[in-house]
Amino acid sequence: MNVEKPIRVILVDDETSFTYFLSGRLTRQGFIVTVAGTGEEALRELTERGFDVAVLDMRLPGIDGLELLGHIKGMLPELEVIILTGFGSIDSATEAMKRGAYDYLTKPCSAARLEQMIQKAAEKKWLAEQARGLSEALWRQTGNQPIIGQSAGIRQVVDLIRRVADEDAPVLILGESGTGKELVARSLHFWSNRRQRPFQALNTAAIPTQLLESELFGHAKGAFTGAVNVKAGFVEDADGGTLFLDEIGELDPGVQAKLLRFLESGEFRRVGENRTRSVKVRVVAATNRDLYQEVQKGNFRADLYYRLNVVTIRVPPLRERQEDVLLLADYFLKAKAKGQRKELSSRAVQALMDYDMPGNVRELANMIERGIILTSGSRIEPEQLFSNIENERGLPSLVTFQEDVEKKDPDDDPVETELSDRVDTHDGIESVKPKEHEPNLLEEDYKLSSLESKHIEKVLKVVGGNKTKAAQLLGIGVRTLYRKLDDFHIVFSKPDE
């Protein structure tokens, strides 16, 4: 992301020679730098002017770096903070991450690396502000839940909504269950010039087939048993506005033909009537099915598919927009806590980030509500968030990681095999080969936590203690690795390169 405006940095360090050198270098690179020698001075600066990134030394006279970090996150939660110290340790790094630091560097460090980190931290802050601005705009216009997120996928959705909102062409919204397809449809309506007209939503899968045509187009008195009065359908009720048809893939073939005629002409007939009526409605349809595959199978009309598929908006699942999870969780906490002071513990935050969330945003909202209900204090732990999920889905514990793993041959593990191959290529490092015999669960510790700890130690040994490379090989973030090192009490003396 290239941003034209200069990045505003506050550098907090009592080592004047270091701040003189670093502030000069950053200034020459186009940063706007303010220097503070103490935590108290930094707090005064932060209350008087705005910053994008704070770089803090861990050891400061008076308020130390960790305490200052806590004050900053309390005052300015959106400000990104980088901890910089010559007294680094896994414990202090982990604690800084828990308190919301963007990242952690140990002195002496590469100035170029620090510049790059500041740039990325500032970009993260600006993206969050942009996403919040879009969300607040949608909130003002819809009065409903805003679209929340800073991921590329959700920003593309919002951008497409704004570009096509005023068009008359049908829109097809694709996405898994729980991704927020109706929210996208409502946003399309309220961003459009139809916002003062009706928005009508009909879940076609929830209406019995024999009643669906009547619900959609209305019926005349006596059209069928029980039709004791004239009734306008959703199409008429949405005149001048937007008609949202959810689960369009479930539509009965007979109703599909009538919907196609309406889309092509804007005309329809109530059930039991010969009179042709006309309305002007923007149709938005949504489905969690692959409609093209349904066309190939003969379950959905090809002509209707192509008529609906003028503009397509794909709503990404939450597993593809992981950077949005905590933003959404924070929104749901504030919306559902009803004035109660509730927050997620660091363990709960990590558990949410590690979970693939198959139920998407709807599941996350329910998890947060469950956590609020089950938590007697102010801090929500993973045990409350994930209560009953394992039993419902037949999954191993997502929280305690205490269940025994299945008996398996290590030779069948591609990660183990790859790691063993890598060990052989490093001089001076003892090879680690998979055991030739089947593991005996009765004789050895095969708890998942124990296996995970041993595997992390093995990877660290391969990369010579380099945490960044270890995290890449393990397929996790550096923050996650630091947390696991702390949890498992793993210490490697060699610092990151």
Coordinates of C-alpha atoms in Angstrom, one line a residue:
M1 CA 0.0 0.0 0.0
N2 CA 1.5 3.3 -1.0
V3 CA 0.4 6.2 1.1
E4 CA 1.2 9.8 0.1
K5 CA 0.8 11.5 3.5
P6 CA 3.9 11.4 5.9
I7 CA 3.9 9.0 8.8
R8 CA 3.9 10.6 12.2
V9 CA 6.1 8.8 14.7
I10 CA 6.8 9.4 18.4
L11 CA 10.1 7.9 19.5
V12 CA 10.3 7.4 23.3
D13 CA 13.8 6.6 24.5
D14 CA 16.1 8.1 27.1
E15 CA 19.3 7.3 25.2
T16 CA 19.9 10.6 23.5
S17 CA 22.6 9.4 21.1
F18 CA 20.3 6.7 19.8
T19 CA 17.3 9.0 19.4
Y20 CA 19.5 11.6 17.6
F21 CA 20.7 9.1 15.1
L22 CA 17.3 7.4 14.6
S23 CA 15.2 10.5 14.4
G24 CA 17.6 12.0 11.9
R25 CA 17.5 9.0 9.7
L26 CA 13.7 8.7 9.8
T27 CA 13.3 12.4 9.1
R28 CA 15.5 12.1 6.0
Q29 CA 13.2 9.2 4.9
G30 CA 10.2 11.5 5.1
F31 CA 8.8 10.6 8.5
I32 CA 7.6 13.3 10.9
V33 CA 9.4 12.4 14.2
T34 CA 8.8 13.6 17.7
V35 CA 11.2 12.5 20.5
A36 CA 10.3 12.0 24.1
G37 CA 12.8 11.0 26.8
T38 CA 10.4 9.7 29.4
G39 CA 7.0 8.0 29.5
E40 CA 5.5 11.1 31.2
E41 CA 6.7 13.4 28.4
A42 CA 5.4 10.9 25.8
L43 CA 1.9 11.0 27.3
R44 CA 1.9 14.8 27.2
E45 CA 2.9 14.7 23.5
L46 CA 0.2 12.1 22.8
T47 CA -2.5 14.2 24.3
E48 CA -1.5 17.3 22.3
R49 CA -0.9 15.9 18.8
G50 CA -1.7 13.0 16.6
F51 CA 0.6 10.1 15.8
D52 CA 0.4 7.0 13.6
V53 CA 3.1 4.9 15.3
A54 CA 4.9 5.0 18.6
V55 CA 8.3 3.4 19.1
L56 CA 9.0 2.7 22.8
D57 CA 12.1 1.7 24.7
M58 CA 11.3 -1.0 27.2
R59 CA 13.3 0.6 30.0
L60 CA 12.5 4.2 30.7
P61 CA 12.9 6.4 33.8
G62 CA 9.7 6.6 35.7
I63 CA 7.0 4.9 33.6
D64 CA 8.6 1.9 31.9
G65 CA 7.8 0.8 28.4
L66 CA 5.2 -1.9 29.3
E67 CA 3.3 0.5 31.6
L68 CA 3.4 3.2 28.9
L69 CA 2.1 0.7 26.4
G70 CA -0.8 0.1 28.6
H71 CA -1.6 3.8 29.0
I72 CA -1.3 4.3 25.2
K73 CA -3.7 1.5 24.4
G74 CA -6.1 2.8 27.0
M75 CA -6.0 6.3 25.5
L76 CA -5.5 5.6 21.8
P77 CA -6.3 2.0 21.0
E78 CA -5.8 2.6 17.3
L79 CA -2.2 3.8 17.7
E80 CA 0.3 1.1 16.7
V81 CA 3.2 0.6 19.1
I82 CA 6.6 -1.0 18.4
I83 CA 8.6 -2.1 21.4
L84 CA 12.4 -1.5 21.0
T85 CA 14.9 -2.5 23.7
G86 CA 18.3 -3.7 24.4
F87 CA 17.0 -5.8 27.3
G88 CA 14.8 -8.2 25.3
S89 CA 13.5 -11.5 26.6
I90 CA 10.7 -13.9 25.6
D91 CA 8.7 -12.9 28.7
S92 CA 8.8 -9.2 28.0
A93 CA 8.1 -9.7 24.3
T94 CA 5.1 -11.9 25.0
E95 CA 3.8 -9.5 27.6
A96 CA 4.1 -6.6 25.1
M97 CA 2.2 -8.6 22.5
K98 CA -0.5 -9.4 25.0
R99 CA -0.9 -5.7 25.8
G100 CA -1.4 -4.9 22.1
A101 CA 2.1 -4.1 20.7
Y102 CA 2.3 -4.2 16.9
D103 CA 5.7 -5.9 17.1
Y104 CA 9.0 -6.2 19.0
L105 CA 12.6 -5.5 18.1
T106 CA 15.8 -6.0 20.0
K107 CA 18.7 -3.5 20.0
P108 CA 20.9 -3.3 18.1
C109 CA 18.6 -3.7 15.1
S110 CA 18.7 -2.8 11.5
A111 CA 17.4 0.7 10.9
A112 CA 16.0 -0.4 7.5
R113 CA 14.1 -3.1 9.3
L114 CA 12.6 -0.7 11.8
E115 CA 11.6 1.7 9.0
Q116 CA 9.8 -1.1 7.2
M117 CA 8.1 -2.1 10.4
I118 CA 6.9 1.5 11.0
Q119 CA 5.6 1.7 7.5
K120 CA 3.6 -1.5 7.9
A121 CA 2.3 -0.5 11.3
A122 CA 1.1 2.9 9.9
E123 CA -0.6 1.2 7.0
K124 CA -2.4 -1.1 9.4
K125 CA -3.7 1.9 11.4
W126 CA -4.8 3.8 8.2
L127 CA -6.6 0.7 6.9
A128 CA -8.4 0.3 10.2
E129 CA -9.5 4.0 10.1
Q130 CA -10.7 3.6 6.5
A131 CA -12.7 0.5 7.4
R132 CA -14.1 2.2 10.4
G133 CA -15.1 5.2 8.3
L134 CA -16.9 3.0 5.8
S135 CA -18.6 1.1 8.6
E136 CA -19.8 4.3 10.3
A137 CA -21.1 5.6 7.0
L138 CA -23.1 2.5 6.4
W139 CA -24.3 2.6 10.0
R140 CA -25.6 6.1 9.6
Q141 CA -27.5 5.2 6.5
T142 CA -28.8 1.7 7.4
G143 CA -29.4 1.9 11.1
N144 CA -28.3 -1.7 11.1
Q145 CA -25.1 -3.6 11.7
P146 CA -22.4 -2.0 9.7
I147 CA -20.0 -3.9 7.4
I148 CA -16.9 -4.2 9.5
G149 CA -13.5 -5.1 8.3
Q150 CA -10.1 -4.0 7.0
S151 CA -9.2 -7.0 4.9
A152 CA -8.7 -6.7 1.2
G153 CA -11.7 -9.0 0.5
I154 CA -14.2 -7.0 2.5
R155 CA -12.9 -3.7 1.2
Q156 CA -13.5 -5.0 -2.3
V157 CA -17.0 -5.9 -1.3
V158 CA -17.7 -2.4 0.0
D159 CA -16.1 -0.8 -3.0
L160 CA -18.3 -2.9 -5.4
I161 CA -21.4 -2.0 -3.3
R162 CA -20.8 1.7 -3.8
R163 CA -20.1 1.3 -7.5
V164 CA -23.2 -0.6 -8.4
A165 CA -25.7 0.7 -5.8
D166 CA -27.5 3.1 -8.1
E167 CA -27.7 0.7 -11.0
D168 CA -31.0 -1.1 -11.9
A169 CA -29.3 -4.4 -12.9
P170 CA -29.9 -7.5 -10.7
V171 CA -27.1 -8.4 -8.3
L172 CA -26.2 -12.0 -7.3
I173 CA -24.5 -12.3 -3.9
L174 CA -22.5 -15.5 -3.3
G175 CA -21.2 -16.6 0.0
E176 CA -21.2 -19.4 2.6
S177 CA -23.8 -19.5 5.3
G178 CA -23.3 -16.8 7.9
T179 CA -21.0 -14.5 5.9
G180 CA -23.5 -11.6 5.9
K181 CA -25.2 -11.8 2.5
E182 CA -28.3 -10.0 3.6
L183 CA -26.2 -7.3 5.2
V184 CA -24.6 -6.7 1.8
A185 CA -28.0 -6.6 0.2
R186 CA -29.3 -4.0 2.7
S187 CA -26.1 -2.0 2.2
L188 CA -26.7 -2.0 -1.5
H189 CA -30.2 -0.6 -0.9
F190 CA -29.2 2.1 1.5
W191 CA -26.2 3.2 -0.5
S192 CA -28.6 3.7 -3.5
N193 CA -31.0 6.3 -4.6
R194 CA -33.8 3.9 -3.5
R195 CA -33.0 4.2 0.2
Q196 CA -36.2 6.1 0.9
R197 CA -38.2 3.3 -0.8
P198 CA -39.0 -0.2 0.7
F199 CA -36.5 -3.0 1.2
Q200 CA -38.3 -6.3 1.1
A201 CA -36.5 -9.6 2.1
L202 CA -37.9 -13.0 1.3
N203 CA -36.2 -16.3 2.3
T204 CA -37.4 -18.5 -0.5
A205 CA -36.2 -21.7 1.3
A206 CA -38.4 -20.9 4.3
I207 CA -41.7 -20.7 2.4
P208 CA -43.5 -23.9 1.3
T209 CA -43.3 -24.4 -2.4
Q210 CA -47.1 -24.2 -2.9
L211 CA -47.2 -20.8 -1.2
L212 CA -44.1 -19.3 -2.6
E213 CA -45.6 -17.9 -5.8
S214 CA -48.4 -16.3 -3.7
E215 CA -45.8 -14.8 -1.3
L216 CA -43.8 -13.4 -4.2
F217 CA -46.5 -12.1 -6.5
G218 CA -49.6 -11.9 -4.3
H219 CA -53.0 -13.5 -4.9
A220 CA -56.6 -12.7 -5.6
K221 CA -59.4 -13.4 -3.2
G222 CA -60.5 -17.1 -3.6
A223 CA -57.4 -18.0 -5.6
F224 CA -56.9 -21.1 -3.5
T225 CA -58.2 -22.6 -0.2
G226 CA -57.5 -20.1 2.5
A227 CA -57.2 -17.1 0.2
V228 CA -60.0 -15.2 1.9
N229 CA -58.6 -11.7 1.0
V230 CA -56.7 -10.0 -1.7
K231 CA -53.0 -10.0 -0.9
A232 CA -50.2 -8.1 -2.5
G233 CA -46.9 -10.0 -2.8
F234 CA -43.3 -9.0 -2.0
V235 CA -42.8 -7.8 -5.5
E236 CA -45.5 -5.1 -5.2
D237 CA -44.5 -4.2 -1.6
A238 CA -41.0 -3.5 -2.9
D239 CA -42.1 -1.2 -5.7
G240 CA -39.6 1.6 -6.2
G241 CA -37.1 -0.1 -3.9
T242 CA -35.2 -3.4 -3.5
L243 CA -36.4 -7.0 -3.4
F244 CA -34.0 -9.4 -1.7
L245 CA -34.5 -13.0 -2.5
D246 CA -32.4 -15.2 -0.2
E247 CA -31.5 -18.8 -0.9
I248 CA -32.4 -18.3 -4.6
G249 CA -30.9 -21.7 -5.3
E250 CA -33.8 -23.4 -3.6
L251 CA -36.4 -21.8 -5.9
D252 CA -39.0 -24.2 -7.4
P253 CA -38.7 -24.6 -11.2
G254 CA -42.2 -23.3 -11.8
V255 CA -41.5 -20.1 -9.8
Q256 CA -38.1 -19.8 -11.5
A257 CA -40.0 -19.3 -14.9
K258 CA -42.3 -16.6 -13.4
L259 CA -39.4 -14.8 -11.8
L260 CA -37.5 -14.8 -15.1
R261 CA -40.5 -13.2 -16.9
F262 CA -40.7 -10.6 -14.2
L263 CA -37.0 -9.8 -14.4
E264 CA -37.2 -9.4 -18.2
S265 CA -40.3 -7.3 -18.3
G266 CA -41.1 -5.9 -14.9
E267 CA -44.5 -7.5 -15.3
F268 CA -46.3 -10.1 -13.2
R269 CA -49.8 -11.5 -12.3
R270 CA -51.1 -12.3 -8.9
V271 CA -52.1 -15.9 -8.4
G272 CA -55.8 -16.3 -9.6
E273 CA -55.8 -13.0 -11.6
N274 CA -55.6 -12.4 -15.3
R275 CA -54.6 -8.7 -14.9
T276 CA -51.0 -7.9 -15.7
R277 CA -49.3 -5.6 -13.2
S278 CA -46.1 -3.7 -13.5
V279 CA -43.6 -2.4 -10.9
K280 CA -40.1 -1.1 -10.9
V281 CA -37.9 -3.1 -8.5
R282 CA -34.2 -3.8 -8.2
V283 CA -33.8 -7.5 -7.5
V284 CA -30.9 -8.8 -5.4
A285 CA -30.5 -12.5 -5.0
A286 CA -28.2 -14.5 -2.7
T287 CA -27.2 -18.2 -2.4
N288 CA -24.7 -20.3 -0.6
R289 CA -24.8 -22.8 -3.5
D290 CA -22.7 -23.0 -6.7
L291 CA -25.5 -21.9 -9.0
Y292 CA -23.5 -22.7 -12.1
Q293 CA -23.1 -26.3 -10.9
E294 CA -26.9 -26.3 -10.2
V295 CA -27.4 -25.2 -13.8
Q296 CA -25.2 -28.1 -15.1
K297 CA -27.2 -30.5 -13.0
G298 CA -30.5 -29.2 -14.4
N299 CA -31.7 -27.9 -11.0
F300 CA -31.6 -24.3 -11.9
R301 CA -32.7 -22.5 -15.2
A302 CA -29.7 -21.4 -17.2
D303 CA -31.6 -18.3 -18.6
L304 CA -32.5 -17.2 -15.0
Y305 CA -29.0 -17.8 -13.9
Y306 CA -27.5 -15.5 -16.6
R307 CA -30.3 -12.9 -16.0
L308 CA -29.4 -12.7 -12.3
N309 CA -25.7 -12.9 -12.8
V310 CA -25.2 -9.4 -14.2
V311 CA -23.3 -8.2 -11.2
T312 CA -21.8 -10.7 -8.8
I313 CA -20.6 -9.9 -5.3
R314 CA -18.7 -12.7 -3.5
V315 CA -18.6 -12.3 0.3
P316 CA -15.5 -14.0 1.6
P317 CA -15.7 -16.5 4.5
L318 CA -14.2 -15.4 7.8
R319 CA -11.2 -17.8 7.4
E320 CA -10.2 -15.7 4.4
R321 CA -10.4 -12.4 6.3
Q322 CA -8.7 -13.3 9.5
E323 CA -7.6 -9.7 10.1
D324 CA -11.3 -8.8 10.6
V325 CA -12.0 -11.3 13.3
L326 CA -10.9 -9.1 16.3
L327 CA -12.7 -6.0 14.8
L328 CA -15.9 -8.0 14.5
A329 CA -15.4 -9.5 18.0
D330 CA -15.0 -6.0 19.4
Y331 CA -18.1 -4.8 17.7
F332 CA -20.2 -7.7 19.0
L333 CA -18.8 -7.3 22.5
K334 CA -20.0 -3.7 22.6
A335 CA -23.3 -4.4 20.9
K336 CA -24.2 -7.4 23.0
A337 CA -22.7 -6.6 26.4
K338 CA -25.5 -4.1 27.1
G339 CA -23.4 -1.8 29.3
Q340 CA -21.5 -4.6 31.0
R341 CA -17.7 -4.3 31.1
K342 CA -16.6 -7.4 29.1
E343 CA -13.3 -8.0 27.3
L344 CA -11.5 -11.0 25.7
S345 CA -8.5 -12.4 27.5
S346 CA -5.3 -12.9 25.5
R347 CA -6.0 -16.6 25.4
A348 CA -9.5 -16.0 24.0
V349 CA -8.1 -13.7 21.4
Q350 CA -5.6 -16.3 20.3
A351 CA -8.2 -19.0 20.3
L352 CA -10.4 -17.0 18.0
M353 CA -7.5 -16.3 15.6
D354 CA -6.6 -20.0 15.5
Y355 CA -10.2 -21.1 14.9
D356 CA -11.4 -21.5 11.3
M357 CA -14.9 -20.3 12.1
P358 CA -17.0 -22.6 9.8
G359 CA -20.2 -20.7 10.7
N360 CA -18.5 -17.4 9.7
V361 CA -19.7 -14.0 11.1
R362 CA -22.9 -15.5 12.5
E363 CA -21.0 -18.0 14.5
L364 CA -18.6 -15.4 15.8
A365 CA -21.5 -13.2 17.0
N366 CA -23.1 -16.2 18.7
M367 CA -19.7 -17.1 20.3
I368 CA -19.3 -13.6 21.7
E369 CA -22.9 -13.6 23.0
R370 CA -22.3 -17.0 24.6
G371 CA -19.1 -15.7 26.2
I372 CA -20.8 -12.7 27.7
I373 CA -23.6 -14.9 29.2
L374 CA -21.3 -17.5 30.6
T375 CA -18.7 -15.2 32.1
S376 CA -19.3 -14.0 35.6
G377 CA -16.4 -11.6 35.6
S378 CA -15.2 -9.0 33.1
R379 CA -12.7 -11.2 31.2
I380 CA -14.0 -13.8 28.7
E381 CA -11.8 -17.0 28.4
P382 CA -11.8 -19.6 25.5
E383 CA -13.7 -22.0 27.7
Q384 CA -16.8 -19.7 27.6
L385 CA -16.5 -18.9 23.9
F386 CA -16.1 -22.6 22.8
S387 CA -18.5 -24.2 25.2
N388 CA -20.3 -27.2 23.6
I389 CA -18.7 -26.6 20.1
E390 CA -16.6 -29.7 20.4
N391 CA -19.6 -31.9 21.3
E392 CA -21.8 -30.4 18.6
R393 CA -19.3 -31.0 15.8
G394 CA -17.5 -34.0 17.2
L395 CA -14.2 -32.1 17.3
P396 CA -11.3 -32.6 19.6
S397 CA -11.0 -29.9 22.3
L398 CA -10.3 -26.5 20.9
V399 CA -9.5 -25.0 24.3
T400 CA -7.6 -27.3 26.6
F401 CA -5.6 -29.3 24.0
Q402 CA -5.6 -32.2 26.5
E403 CA -7.1 -35.0 24.4
D404 CA -4.8 -37.8 23.3
V405 CA -3.9 -37.8 19.6
E406 CA -4.6 -40.8 17.4
K407 CA -2.0 -43.4 17.0
K408 CA -0.1 -42.8 13.8
D409 CA 3.2 -43.6 12.0
P410 CA 5.5 -40.6 12.0
D411 CA 6.7 -41.6 8.6
D412 CA 3.2 -40.7 7.3
D413 CA 3.6 -37.1 8.6
P414 CA 4.9 -34.9 5.7
V415 CA 5.9 -32.2 8.1
E416 CA 8.0 -34.6 10.2
T417 CA 9.6 -36.0 7.0
E418 CA 10.4 -32.5 5.6
L419 CA 11.8 -31.4 8.9
S420 CA 14.1 -34.5 9.1
D421 CA 15.3 -33.8 5.6
R422 CA 16.1 -30.2 6.6
V423 CA 18.0 -31.2 9.7
D424 CA 20.4 -33.3 7.6
T425 CA 21.3 -30.2 5.5
H426 CA 22.6 -28.2 8.4
D427 CA 26.2 -28.7 9.6
G428 CA 26.7 -29.1 13.2
I429 CA 23.1 -29.9 14.0
E430 CA 22.2 -33.3 15.2
S431 CA 19.8 -35.1 12.9
V432 CA 16.3 -35.8 14.1
K433 CA 14.7 -38.8 12.5
P434 CA 11.2 -40.2 12.9
K435 CA 11.1 -43.2 15.1
E436 CA 11.0 -46.5 13.2
H437 CA 8.6 -48.2 15.6
E438 CA 4.9 -47.4 16.1
P439 CA 4.3 -45.0 19.0
N440 CA 3.2 -46.6 22.2
L441 CA 0.6 -44.4 23.8
L442 CA 0.9 -46.1 27.1
E443 CA 4.6 -45.7 27.4
E444 CA 5.2 -42.2 26.0
D445 CA 3.7 -38.7 26.5
Y446 CA 1.4 -38.3 23.5
K447 CA -0.6 -35.4 24.8
L448 CA -1.1 -32.9 21.9
S449 CA 0.5 -30.1 24.0
S450 CA 3.6 -32.2 24.5
L451 CA 3.9 -33.1 20.8
E452 CA 3.4 -29.5 19.9
S453 CA 6.1 -28.3 22.3
K454 CA 8.6 -30.9 21.0
H455 CA 7.8 -30.0 17.4
I456 CA 8.4 -26.3 18.1
E457 CA 11.7 -27.1 19.8
K458 CA 12.8 -29.2 16.8
V459 CA 12.0 -26.5 14.3
L460 CA 13.9 -23.9 16.4
K461 CA 16.9 -26.2 16.5
V462 CA 16.7 -26.5 12.7
V463 CA 16.7 -22.7 12.1
G464 CA 19.3 -22.0 14.8
G465 CA 16.8 -20.2 17.1
N466 CA 15.6 -17.7 14.5
K467 CA 12.0 -17.0 15.6
T468 CA 10.9 -15.5 12.3
K469 CA 12.1 -18.4 10.2
A470 CA 10.6 -20.8 12.8
A471 CA 7.2 -19.2 12.6
Q472 CA 7.3 -19.4 8.8
L473 CA 8.2 -23.1 8.8
L474 CA 5.5 -23.8 11.4
G475 CA 2.9 -21.9 9.4
I476 CA 2.0 -19.5 12.3
G477 CA 2.5 -15.8 13.1
V478 CA 5.5 -14.6 15.1
R479 CA 3.1 -13.5 17.8
T480 CA 1.6 -16.9 18.0
L481 CA 5.1 -18.5 18.3
Y482 CA 6.1 -16.2 21.1
R483 CA 2.9 -17.1 23.0
K484 CA 3.6 -20.8 22.5
L485 CA 7.2 -20.4 23.7
D486 CA 5.9 -18.7 26.8
D487 CA 3.2 -21.3 27.4
F488 CA 5.6 -24.2 26.9
H489 CA 8.5 -22.5 28.7
I490 CA 10.8 -22.9 25.7
V491 CA 13.9 -20.8 25.8
F492 CA 16.4 -20.3 23.0
S493 CA 19.2 -17.9 23.7
K494 CA 20.1 -17.0 20.1
P495 CA 18.1 -13.8 19.2
D496 CA 16.3 -13.3 15.9
E497 CA 18.6 -12.3 13.0

